[in-house]
Tab-separated table of C-alpha atoms and ligand atoms in Angstrom:
chain	number	residue	atom	x	y	z
A	1	UNK	CA	134.301	144.963	165.678
A	2	UNK	CA	131.353	143.695	167.415
A	3	UNK	CA	131.182	139.933	168.351
A	4	UNK	CA	128.222	137.722	168.413
A	5	UNK	CA	128.272	134.209	169.701
A	6	UNK	CA	126.895	131.317	167.876
A	7	UNK	CA	124.924	130.231	171.088
A	8	UNK	CA	123.163	133.512	171.283
A	9	UNK	CA	122.032	133.275	167.760
A	10	UNK	CA	120.872	129.680	168.173
A	11	UNK	CA	118.686	130.510	171.233
A	12	UNK	CA	117.167	133.591	169.591
A	13	UNK	CA	116.302	131.739	166.262
A	14	UNK	CA	114.872	128.871	168.044
A	15	UNK	CA	112.706	130.909	170.058
A	16	UNK	CA	111.143	132.627	166.920
A	17	UNK	CA	110.795	129.145	164.924
A	18	UNK	CA	108.684	127.922	167.853
A	19	UNK	CA	106.682	131.152	168.232
A	20	UNK	CA	106.061	131.173	164.506
A	21	UNK	CA	104.440	127.642	164.609
A	22	UNK	CA	101.956	128.508	167.162
A	23	UNK	CA	101.162	132.198	167.194
A	24	UNK	CA	99.900	133.714	164.049
A	25	UNK	CA	101.813	136.996	163.316
A	26	UNK	CA	99.854	140.287	163.995
A	27	UNK	CA	99.883	141.535	160.506
A	28	UNK	CA	98.135	138.239	159.070
A	29	UNK	CA	95.651	138.120	161.961
A	30	UNK	CA	94.748	141.820	161.378
A	31	UNK	CA	94.330	140.933	157.587
A	32	UNK	CA	91.978	137.960	158.376
A	33	UNK	CA	89.868	140.167	160.526
A	34	UNK	CA	89.603	142.723	157.590
A	35	UNK	CA	89.028	139.889	155.101
A	36	UNK	CA	85.961	138.628	157.299
A	37	UNK	CA	84.434	142.218	157.128
A	38	UNK	CA	84.960	142.308	153.355
A	39	UNK	CA	83.776	138.831	152.298
A	40	UNK	CA	80.590	138.552	150.780
A	41	UNK	CA	80.042	134.722	150.400
A	42	UNK	CA	78.559	132.702	153.471
A	43	UNK	CA	80.997	129.787	153.013
A	44	UNK	CA	83.867	132.335	152.657
A	45	UNK	CA	82.911	134.062	155.908
A	46	UNK	CA	82.673	130.706	157.668
A	47	UNK	CA	85.984	129.678	156.604
A	48	UNK	CA	87.601	132.967	157.735
A	49	UNK	CA	85.987	132.578	161.124
A	50	UNK	CA	87.527	129.210	161.314
A	51	UNK	CA	90.918	130.449	160.564
A	52	UNK	CA	90.609	133.261	163.183
A	53	UNK	CA	89.525	130.730	165.670
A	54	UNK	CA	92.315	128.307	164.544
A	55	UNK	CA	94.843	131.066	165.440
A	56	UNK	CA	93.386	131.349	168.992
A	57	UNK	CA	93.409	127.591	169.649
A	58	UNK	CA	96.934	127.085	168.235
A	59	UNK	CA	98.292	129.882	170.591
A	60	UNK	CA	96.415	128.658	173.595
A	61	UNK	CA	96.845	124.859	173.116
A	62	UNK	CA	100.405	124.884	171.709
A	63	UNK	CA	99.152	123.189	168.607
A	64	UNK	CA	100.817	123.948	165.309
A	65	UNK	CA	98.640	126.402	163.151
A	66	UNK	CA	98.952	124.038	160.183
A	67	UNK	CA	100.221	120.398	160.315
A	68	UNK	CA	102.661	121.260	157.383
A	69	UNK	CA	105.098	123.223	159.690
A	70	UNK	CA	107.335	123.959	156.684
A	71	UNK	CA	110.682	124.239	155.241
A	72	UNK	CA	112.804	126.677	157.282
A	73	UNK	CA	114.038	129.573	155.026
A	74	UNK	CA	116.235	132.281	156.293
A	75	UNK	CA	117.385	135.644	154.870
A	76	UNK	CA	120.365	136.792	156.850
A	77	UNK	CA	121.764	140.303	156.661
A	78	UNK	CA	125.262	140.564	158.370
A	79	UNK	CA	126.630	143.908	159.357
A	80	UNK	CA	130.153	144.354	157.844
A	81	UNK	CA	131.204	145.777	161.350
A	82	UNK	CA	130.370	142.479	163.284
A	83	UNK	CA	131.827	139.190	163.505
A	84	UNK	CA	130.302	135.661	164.457
A	85	UNK	CA	132.093	133.474	167.017
A	86	UNK	CA	131.360	130.041	165.831
A	87	UNK	CA	129.290	128.965	163.085
A	88	UNK	CA	126.214	130.638	161.565
A	89	UNK	CA	125.090	127.855	159.485
A	90	UNK	CA	125.293	125.543	162.652
A	91	UNK	CA	123.454	128.097	164.898
A	92	UNK	CA	120.625	128.156	162.213
A	93	UNK	CA	120.423	124.545	161.484
A	94	UNK	CA	120.611	123.587	165.187
A	95	UNK	CA	117.868	126.106	166.173
A	96	UNK	CA	115.516	124.389	163.581
A	97	UNK	CA	116.479	120.790	164.634
A	98	UNK	CA	115.860	121.625	168.324
A	99	UNK	CA	112.621	123.671	167.832
A	100	UNK	CA	110.974	120.920	165.575
A	101	UNK	CA	112.007	118.067	167.874
A	102	UNK	CA	111.068	119.540	171.073
A	103	UNK	CA	107.710	121.143	169.990
A	104	UNK	CA	106.186	118.146	168.323
A	105	UNK	CA	106.324	119.878	164.863
A	106	UNK	CA	106.200	117.798	161.672
A	107	UNK	CA	109.482	116.903	159.945
A	108	UNK	CA	108.825	117.435	156.223
A	109	UNK	CA	112.140	117.363	154.648
A	110	UNK	CA	113.613	114.478	152.516
A	111	UNK	CA	117.261	114.115	152.148
A	112	UNK	CA	117.130	113.787	148.333
A	113	UNK	CA	114.507	114.859	145.859
A	114	UNK	CA	114.352	111.677	144.052
A	115	UNK	CA	115.226	108.789	146.793
A	116	UNK	CA	112.844	110.721	149.245
A	117	UNK	CA	114.083	109.421	152.716
A	118	UNK	CA	112.987	111.988	155.424
A	119	UNK	CA	115.993	113.497	157.302
A	120	UNK	CA	113.982	113.197	160.604
A	121	UNK	CA	114.664	116.666	161.929
A	122	UNK	CA	113.432	119.099	159.452
A	123	UNK	CA	116.823	120.166	158.317
A	124	UNK	CA	118.849	121.333	156.391
A	125	UNK	CA	117.405	124.852	156.000
A	126	UNK	CA	117.661	127.355	152.974
A	127	UNK	CA	119.852	130.108	153.947
A	128	UNK	CA	120.224	133.486	151.946
A	129	UNK	CA	122.938	135.793	153.045
A	130	UNK	CA	123.812	139.338	152.289
A	131	UNK	CA	126.189	141.889	153.713
A	132	UNK	CA	124.935	145.275	155.059
A	133	UNK	CA	126.743	148.428	156.630
A	134	UNK	CA	126.685	148.307	160.445
A	135	UNK	CA	127.254	146.051	163.423
A	136	UNK	CA	123.899	144.375	163.528
A	137	UNK	CA	122.753	140.813	162.525
A	138	UNK	CA	119.227	140.583	161.053
A	139	UNK	CA	117.641	137.253	160.737
A	140	UNK	CA	114.391	136.740	158.892
A	141	UNK	CA	112.770	133.495	159.206
A	142	UNK	CA	109.836	131.730	157.441
A	143	UNK	CA	108.351	128.205	157.752
A	144	UNK	CA	107.423	127.696	154.203
A	145	UNK	CA	104.419	125.362	153.469
A	146	UNK	CA	104.525	122.728	150.527
A	147	UNK	CA	101.091	123.281	149.227
A	148	UNK	CA	101.648	126.943	148.340
A	149	UNK	CA	105.186	126.668	147.343
A	150	UNK	CA	104.098	124.061	144.518
A	151	UNK	CA	101.871	126.697	142.929
A	152	UNK	CA	104.704	129.221	142.388
A	153	UNK	CA	105.912	130.066	138.863
A	154	UNK	CA	109.126	131.511	137.179
A	155	UNK	CA	108.946	133.124	133.730
A	156	UNK	CA	111.511	134.546	131.385
A	157	UNK	CA	109.602	137.218	129.787
A	158	UNK	CA	110.608	139.349	126.985
A	159	UNK	CA	111.319	143.136	127.568
A	160	UNK	CA	108.770	143.878	125.041
A	161	UNK	CA	106.037	141.920	126.997
A	162	UNK	CA	106.275	144.862	129.308
A	163	UNK	CA	104.175	145.841	132.201
A	164	UNK	CA	101.095	144.211	130.803
A	165	UNK	CA	102.825	140.954	130.053
A	166	UNK	CA	103.994	141.109	133.867
A	167	UNK	CA	100.510	141.678	135.173
A	168	UNK	CA	99.009	139.000	133.112
A	169	UNK	CA	101.516	136.279	134.326
A	170	UNK	CA	100.972	137.274	137.985
A	171	UNK	CA	97.218	137.172	137.789
A	172	UNK	CA	97.473	133.921	135.708
A	173	UNK	CA	99.643	132.158	138.306
A	174	UNK	CA	97.127	133.059	140.923
A	175	UNK	CA	94.221	131.629	138.823
A	176	UNK	CA	96.150	128.504	138.154
A	177	UNK	CA	96.948	128.155	141.987
A	178	UNK	CA	93.098	128.020	142.704
A	179	UNK	CA	92.131	126.219	145.813
A	180	UNK	CA	95.660	124.348	146.267
A	181	UNK	CA	97.578	127.013	148.088
A	182	UNK	CA	94.913	127.144	150.984
A	183	UNK	CA	93.687	130.573	150.074
A	184	UNK	CA	93.478	133.353	151.285
A	185	UNK	CA	96.966	133.730	149.902
A	186	UNK	CA	99.822	136.298	149.921
A	187	UNK	CA	101.359	136.773	146.436
A	188	UNK	CA	105.223	137.417	146.432
A	189	UNK	CA	106.424	138.927	143.279
A	190	UNK	CA	110.019	139.404	142.103
A	191	UNK	CA	110.858	141.306	138.762
A	192	UNK	CA	114.215	141.765	137.285
A	193	UNK	CA	117.730	140.533	138.205
A	194	UNK	CA	118.450	137.016	136.607
A	195	UNK	CA	116.706	133.697	136.570
A	196	UNK	CA	117.571	132.913	140.240
A	197	UNK	CA	117.566	136.519	141.518
A	198	UNK	CA	113.824	136.862	140.570
A	199	UNK	CA	113.016	133.844	142.552
A	200	UNK	CA	114.932	135.061	145.531
A	201	UNK	CA	113.144	138.492	145.327
A	202	UNK	CA	109.738	136.772	145.239
A	203	UNK	CA	110.591	134.758	148.199
A	204	UNK	CA	111.915	137.812	150.066
A	205	UNK	CA	108.675	139.603	149.166
A	206	UNK	CA	106.566	137.246	151.224
A	207	UNK	CA	108.567	137.896	154.198
A	208	UNK	CA	107.165	141.598	154.266
A	209	UNK	CA	104.228	142.193	156.513
A	210	UNK	CA	100.676	142.131	155.016
A	211	UNK	CA	99.729	145.778	154.501
A	212	UNK	CA	102.993	147.176	153.864
A	213	UNK	CA	103.528	148.327	150.414
A	214	UNK	CA	106.677	148.764	148.156
A	215	UNK	CA	108.346	152.080	148.893
A	216	UNK	CA	108.399	152.989	145.398
A	217	UNK	CA	104.864	154.450	144.594
A	218	UNK	CA	105.040	152.810	140.906
A	219	UNK	CA	105.237	149.381	142.443
A	220	UNK	CA	102.880	150.218	145.413
A	221	UNK	CA	100.167	151.214	142.891
A	222	UNK	CA	100.809	147.995	141.009
A	223	UNK	CA	100.415	145.982	144.142
A	224	UNK	CA	97.108	147.582	144.832
A	225	UNK	CA	95.823	147.120	141.220
A	226	UNK	CA	96.851	143.507	141.076
A	227	UNK	CA	95.358	142.806	144.463
A	228	UNK	CA	91.953	143.999	143.231
A	229	UNK	CA	92.420	141.994	139.816
A	230	UNK	CA	93.221	138.814	141.769
A	231	UNK	CA	90.448	139.111	144.142
A	232	UNK	CA	88.097	139.781	141.116
A	233	UNK	CA	88.766	136.099	139.936
A	234	UNK	CA	86.127	135.265	142.466
A	235	UNK	CA	88.064	132.289	143.808
A	236	UNK	CA	87.669	133.350	147.347
A	237	UNK	CA	88.756	131.700	150.595
A	238	UNK	CA	89.637	127.859	150.091
A	239	UNK	CA	88.883	128.323	146.262
A	240	UNK	CA	85.094	127.757	147.141
A	241	UNK	CA	84.066	131.327	145.640
A	242	UNK	CA	84.133	134.635	147.340
A	243	UNK	CA	85.762	137.992	147.470
A	244	UNK	CA	88.944	137.338	149.464
A	245	UNK	CA	91.270	135.061	147.507
A	246	UNK	CA	94.338	137.181	148.388
A	247	UNK	CA	95.342	139.338	151.312
A	248	UNK	CA	98.181	141.120	149.878
A	249	UNK	CA	100.547	141.273	146.567
A	250	UNK	CA	104.129	142.262	147.598
A	251	UNK	CA	106.496	143.173	144.632
A	252	UNK	CA	110.204	143.495	144.879
A	253	UNK	CA	112.279	144.774	141.867
A	254	UNK	CA	115.976	144.742	140.849
A	255	UNK	CA	117.971	145.884	137.852
A	256	UNK	CA	118.308	143.625	134.920
A	257	UNK	CA	120.073	142.771	131.608
A	258	UNK	CA	118.995	144.892	128.600
A	259	UNK	CA	117.812	141.634	126.956
A	260	UNK	CA	115.844	140.122	129.820
A	261	UNK	CA	112.694	140.513	131.934
A	262	UNK	CA	112.809	137.700	134.586
A	263	UNK	CA	109.728	137.355	136.732
A	264	UNK	CA	108.948	135.028	139.527
A	265	UNK	CA	105.695	134.616	141.667
A	266	UNK	CA	105.899	132.891	145.065
A	267	UNK	CA	102.637	131.879	146.494
A	268	UNK	CA	102.291	132.032	150.377
A	269	UNK	CA	99.272	130.702	152.205
A	270	UNK	CA	97.560	132.511	155.221
A	271	UNK	CA	99.568	130.344	157.407
A	272	UNK	CA	102.470	132.813	156.946
A	273	UNK	CA	104.851	131.945	159.719
A	274	UNK	CA	107.281	134.612	159.589
A	275	UNK	CA	109.454	136.464	161.965
A	276	UNK	CA	112.358	139.060	162.052
A	277	UNK	CA	114.988	139.419	164.691
A	278	UNK	CA	117.866	141.846	165.108
A	279	UNK	CA	120.824	141.027	167.521
B	1	UNK	CA	72.866	125.825	154.155
B	2	UNK	CA	74.101	124.360	157.302
B	3	UNK	CA	73.673	120.641	158.181
B	4	UNK	CA	74.587	118.114	160.644
B	5	UNK	CA	75.204	114.593	159.642
B	6	UNK	CA	76.453	111.344	161.309
B	7	UNK	CA	78.984	108.974	159.834
B	8	UNK	CA	79.105	106.369	158.332
B	9	UNK	CA	76.973	107.656	155.480
B	10	UNK	CA	73.899	106.276	153.587
B	11	UNK	CA	72.550	106.864	150.118
B	12	UNK	CA	69.848	108.898	151.718
B	13	UNK	CA	72.260	111.273	153.590
B	14	UNK	CA	74.487	111.563	150.415
B	15	UNK	CA	71.569	112.722	148.409
B	16	UNK	CA	70.560	115.120	150.825
B	17	UNK	CA	73.860	117.055	150.276
B	18	UNK	CA	74.504	119.846	147.757
B	19	UNK	CA	77.609	121.566	146.575
B	20	UNK	CA	77.871	124.902	148.797
B	21	UNK	CA	76.489	123.232	151.898
B	22	UNK	CA	78.338	123.748	155.153
B	23	UNK	CA	78.262	120.337	156.953
B	24	UNK	CA	79.127	119.346	160.585
B	25	UNK	CA	80.132	115.815	160.773
B	26	UNK	CA	79.898	113.593	163.880
B	27	UNK	CA	80.906	109.959	164.210
B	28	UNK	CA	83.671	107.604	162.932
B	29	UNK	CA	85.780	108.417	159.845
B	30	UNK	CA	88.915	106.620	158.304
B	31	UNK	CA	92.179	108.578	157.869
B	32	UNK	CA	94.611	107.573	155.144
B	33	UNK	CA	97.060	109.230	152.841
B	34	UNK	CA	98.936	107.934	149.621
B	35	UNK	CA	100.714	105.076	151.100
B	36	UNK	CA	97.672	103.534	152.773
B	37	UNK	CA	95.499	104.201	149.719
B	38	UNK	CA	98.102	102.348	147.724
B	39	UNK	CA	98.047	99.245	150.088
B	40	UNK	CA	94.238	99.173	149.948
B	41	UNK	CA	93.989	99.296	146.163
B	42	UNK	CA	96.813	96.441	145.930
B	43	UNK	CA	94.770	94.222	148.085
B	44	UNK	CA	91.450	94.899	145.895
B	45	UNK	CA	93.567	94.130	142.819
B	46	UNK	CA	94.670	90.785	144.157
B	47	UNK	CA	90.993	90.206	145.293
B	48	UNK	CA	91.873	89.981	148.954
B	49	UNK	CA	89.863	91.210	151.842
B	50	UNK	CA	90.500	94.650	153.197
B	51	UNK	CA	91.465	95.437	156.787
B	52	UNK	CA	88.336	97.560	157.075
B	53	UNK	CA	84.683	97.463	155.678
B	54	UNK	CA	84.394	100.545	153.428
B	55	UNK	CA	80.563	100.415	153.093
B	56	UNK	CA	79.456	104.087	153.837
B	57	UNK	CA	82.704	105.186	155.070
B	58	UNK	CA	84.336	108.692	154.930
B	59	UNK	CA	88.120	108.855	154.425
B	60	UNK	CA	89.896	111.975	155.627
B	61	UNK	CA	93.153	112.837	153.767
B	62	UNK	CA	95.421	113.907	156.692
B	63	UNK	CA	99.071	113.780	157.928
B	64	UNK	CA	99.036	115.368	161.331
B	65	UNK	CA	101.874	116.551	163.309
B	66	UNK	CA	103.156	114.324	166.248
B	67	UNK	CA	100.765	114.389	169.371
B	68	UNK	CA	101.902	116.115	172.483
B	69	UNK	CA	101.735	113.731	175.445
B	70	UNK	CA	98.076	114.143	176.786
B	71	UNK	CA	96.660	115.030	173.305
B	72	UNK	CA	94.608	112.926	171.123
B	73	UNK	CA	96.357	114.109	167.991
B	74	UNK	CA	98.390	116.885	166.815
B	75	UNK	CA	97.603	119.640	164.272
B	76	UNK	CA	95.280	117.815	161.756
B	77	UNK	CA	94.117	119.734	158.796
B	78	UNK	CA	93.472	118.348	155.312
B	79	UNK	CA	96.111	117.395	152.723
B	80	UNK	CA	95.966	117.736	148.881
B	81	UNK	CA	93.382	115.394	147.666
B	82	UNK	CA	94.623	115.042	143.918
B	83	UNK	CA	97.330	112.591	145.189
B	84	UNK	CA	94.660	110.074	145.998
B	85	UNK	CA	92.817	110.566	142.602
B	86	UNK	CA	94.187	107.529	141.136
B	87	UNK	CA	92.945	105.385	144.035
B	88	UNK	CA	89.530	106.887	144.731
B	89	UNK	CA	87.290	105.651	142.065
B	90	UNK	CA	87.997	102.045	142.869
B	91	UNK	CA	87.263	102.665	146.597
B	92	UNK	CA	84.105	104.441	145.711
B	93	UNK	CA	83.047	101.489	143.665
B	94	UNK	CA	83.568	99.229	146.787
B	95	UNK	CA	81.386	101.193	148.996
B	96	UNK	CA	83.351	104.266	150.037
B	97	UNK	CA	80.826	107.303	150.399
B	98	UNK	CA	82.791	110.305	151.505
B	99	UNK	CA	86.124	112.031	151.115
B	100	UNK	CA	87.506	114.958	153.055
B	101	UNK	CA	90.573	116.828	151.702
B	102	UNK	CA	91.461	120.013	149.950
B	103	UNK	CA	91.765	121.040	146.094
B	104	UNK	CA	90.586	119.774	142.821
B	105	UNK	CA	89.495	116.196	142.005
B	106	UNK	CA	89.993	114.364	138.704
B	107	UNK	CA	87.199	113.830	136.300
B	108	UNK	CA	87.257	110.061	136.967
B	109	UNK	CA	86.754	110.826	140.753
B	110	UNK	CA	83.837	113.095	140.005
B	111	UNK	CA	82.389	110.528	137.631
B	112	UNK	CA	82.552	107.827	140.265
B	113	UNK	CA	81.040	110.193	142.937
B	114	UNK	CA	78.035	110.641	140.618
B	115	UNK	CA	77.861	106.959	139.448
B	116	UNK	CA	77.993	105.491	142.834
B	117	UNK	CA	76.377	108.324	145.004
B	118	UNK	CA	79.344	109.626	147.059
B	119	UNK	CA	80.312	113.184	148.104
B	120	UNK	CA	83.630	115.086	148.208
B	121	UNK	CA	84.058	117.534	151.158
B	122	UNK	CA	86.716	120.353	151.576
B	123	UNK	CA	88.008	120.979	155.041
B	124	UNK	CA	89.823	124.118	155.678
B	125	UNK	CA	93.309	123.916	154.741
B	126	UNK	CA	95.475	125.525	157.443
B	127	UNK	CA	92.936	125.093	160.222
B	128	UNK	CA	94.963	122.091	161.719
B	129	UNK	CA	94.736	123.291	165.368
B	130	UNK	CA	90.987	123.818	165.229
B	131	UNK	CA	90.342	120.520	163.547
B	132	UNK	CA	92.659	118.572	165.950
B	133	UNK	CA	90.160	119.709	168.725
B	134	UNK	CA	87.245	118.171	166.849
B	135	UNK	CA	88.922	114.535	166.610
B	136	UNK	CA	88.026	112.966	170.068
B	137	UNK	CA	89.610	109.630	169.455
B	138	UNK	CA	91.926	107.839	167.144
B	139	UNK	CA	93.555	104.460	166.730
B	140	UNK	CA	95.667	102.711	164.179
B	141	UNK	CA	93.648	99.989	162.546
B	142	UNK	CA	96.253	98.799	159.824
B	143	UNK	CA	99.819	99.444	158.383
B	144	UNK	CA	101.386	100.450	161.610
B	145	UNK	CA	104.754	100.259	159.859
B	146	UNK	CA	103.856	103.471	157.775
B	147	UNK	CA	104.027	105.548	160.918
B	148	UNK	CA	102.115	108.860	160.285
B	149	UNK	CA	100.652	107.424	157.016
B	150	UNK	CA	99.049	104.378	158.806
B	151	UNK	CA	95.399	103.577	158.264
B	152	UNK	CA	93.634	105.100	161.273
B	153	UNK	CA	89.978	105.260	162.715
B	154	UNK	CA	89.027	108.531	163.951
B	155	UNK	CA	85.951	109.609	166.006
B	156	UNK	CA	85.031	113.221	165.328
B	157	UNK	CA	82.750	115.601	166.783
B	158	UNK	CA	81.733	118.872	165.275
B	159	UNK	CA	83.875	118.608	162.402
B	160	UNK	CA	83.361	121.640	159.944
B	161	UNK	CA	83.444	120.731	156.161
B	162	UNK	CA	81.943	122.208	152.736
B	163	UNK	CA	80.372	120.165	149.987
B	164	UNK	CA	82.493	120.437	146.876
B	165	UNK	CA	81.363	117.606	144.660
B	166	UNK	CA	77.921	116.205	145.170
B	167	UNK	CA	76.135	113.096	143.744
B	168	UNK	CA	74.285	115.420	141.114
B	169	UNK	CA	77.493	116.587	139.493
B	170	UNK	CA	77.724	120.005	140.953
B	171	UNK	CA	81.130	121.335	141.666
B	172	UNK	CA	81.680	124.258	144.141
B	173	UNK	CA	85.088	124.943	142.858
B	174	UNK	CA	83.770	125.902	139.634
B	175	UNK	CA	80.325	127.361	140.638
B	176	UNK	CA	81.559	129.300	143.515
B	177	UNK	CA	84.252	130.970	141.457
B	178	UNK	CA	81.743	131.903	138.690
B	179	UNK	CA	79.416	133.380	141.151
B	180	UNK	CA	81.962	135.782	142.592
B	181	UNK	CA	84.001	136.701	139.389
B	182	UNK	CA	83.910	140.212	138.174
C	1	LIG	S1	99.488	125.544	152.001
C	1	LIG	FE1	99.870	126.485	154.081
C	1	LIG	S2	97.929	126.299	154.971
C	1	LIG	FE2	97.968	124.904	153.460
C	1	LIG	S3	98.564	122.915	154.261
C	1	LIG	FE3	100.359	124.013	153.296
C	1	LIG	S4	101.332	125.156	155.025
C	1	LIG	FE4	99.202	124.444	155.518
């Protein structure tokens, strides 16, 4: 049995929380550069140039990429051959608390959805845990902005709605989002499972690097087809008209009940602050 | 078309702007979010004086990250404008000429923009670091108790925005999409 200490996790996670806030990940940078080449609208090009310059300034000046420094969401894969000395929950929460306080990141979490008092340190976090073979600990982190999260949708479709029903729902979700999620966006899709599993799959899908497709060719083709359809809406960067409304469509699927077809679409903005660490 | 304008705005400047223009703003702008808007409208309802003269002003909808020591301001991109929709028409009636934010406006706001000759600009959502460097000064002018939501006066230089709703009733969110839809 391999042992990993709480403190080791805390330090590693804190480091990536900070890095994600200031350094745009390589996949998104590349995607923005490609989008600039493909964009036809002058306004759209000007916006994409601003976003590329924004990433340079953020990194150089240690200024957050976006002032909404997000809700900390983790997917944690725990190897069955390892054991954590101390508390995983404490390590993740404390990492976020320290990162947000020490690096002047915005505290955007309220303690109660209706009474709305700010917790003051951007905690708690959202933590999804699964167990995998092996002795490694993999932690995926994303700081999820509110503007794009708010444009996400879940639908309990009927199996008879089929593939066309699914595609229409996804394109319609993107259309309804319009300028609000600060396009260009990344569209995360979860198909199957149950009501909550579909949403979790969609969230997990936005953690995937832009440009990487589903390993199943059936879903990889669907991702490519939907990206074209969504960009053909003409909504463009920031919703001001243009070719590049979305950078990627990432789909994840899971077995489901004979009577259901759950579907979730999670919208992610270009300020996709995601990181993966393996300990 | 790219244009350079100086804040505060006059009717003449407002009427020279059209949906789809890229505009570079220099000069003073107010910064306020929901809470400061609610306070301003409450004063107007009670027929009391405002802490600031709205004539010709631009309001930027922004909720920045805390500033690092030695910095004017933290990351400072636009926030969603629709949350200000219920307050904006009255402020426009009282002299407000420009608003900077992101996302759709209500019909009531668009009507007020046409009736009183005002303009709605979009700043780039998620360009908070870039915009931060274009704000060269800021001070709290009222409602300090609201913390990050206090009413501020900022001086901006080289501030990039795009005209969405102009005084002629044009709307770039609708027209831009129509132009590129396939
Ligand atoms: S949607 Fe994304 S880019 Fe836009 S304000 Fe929120 S976090 Fe920032």
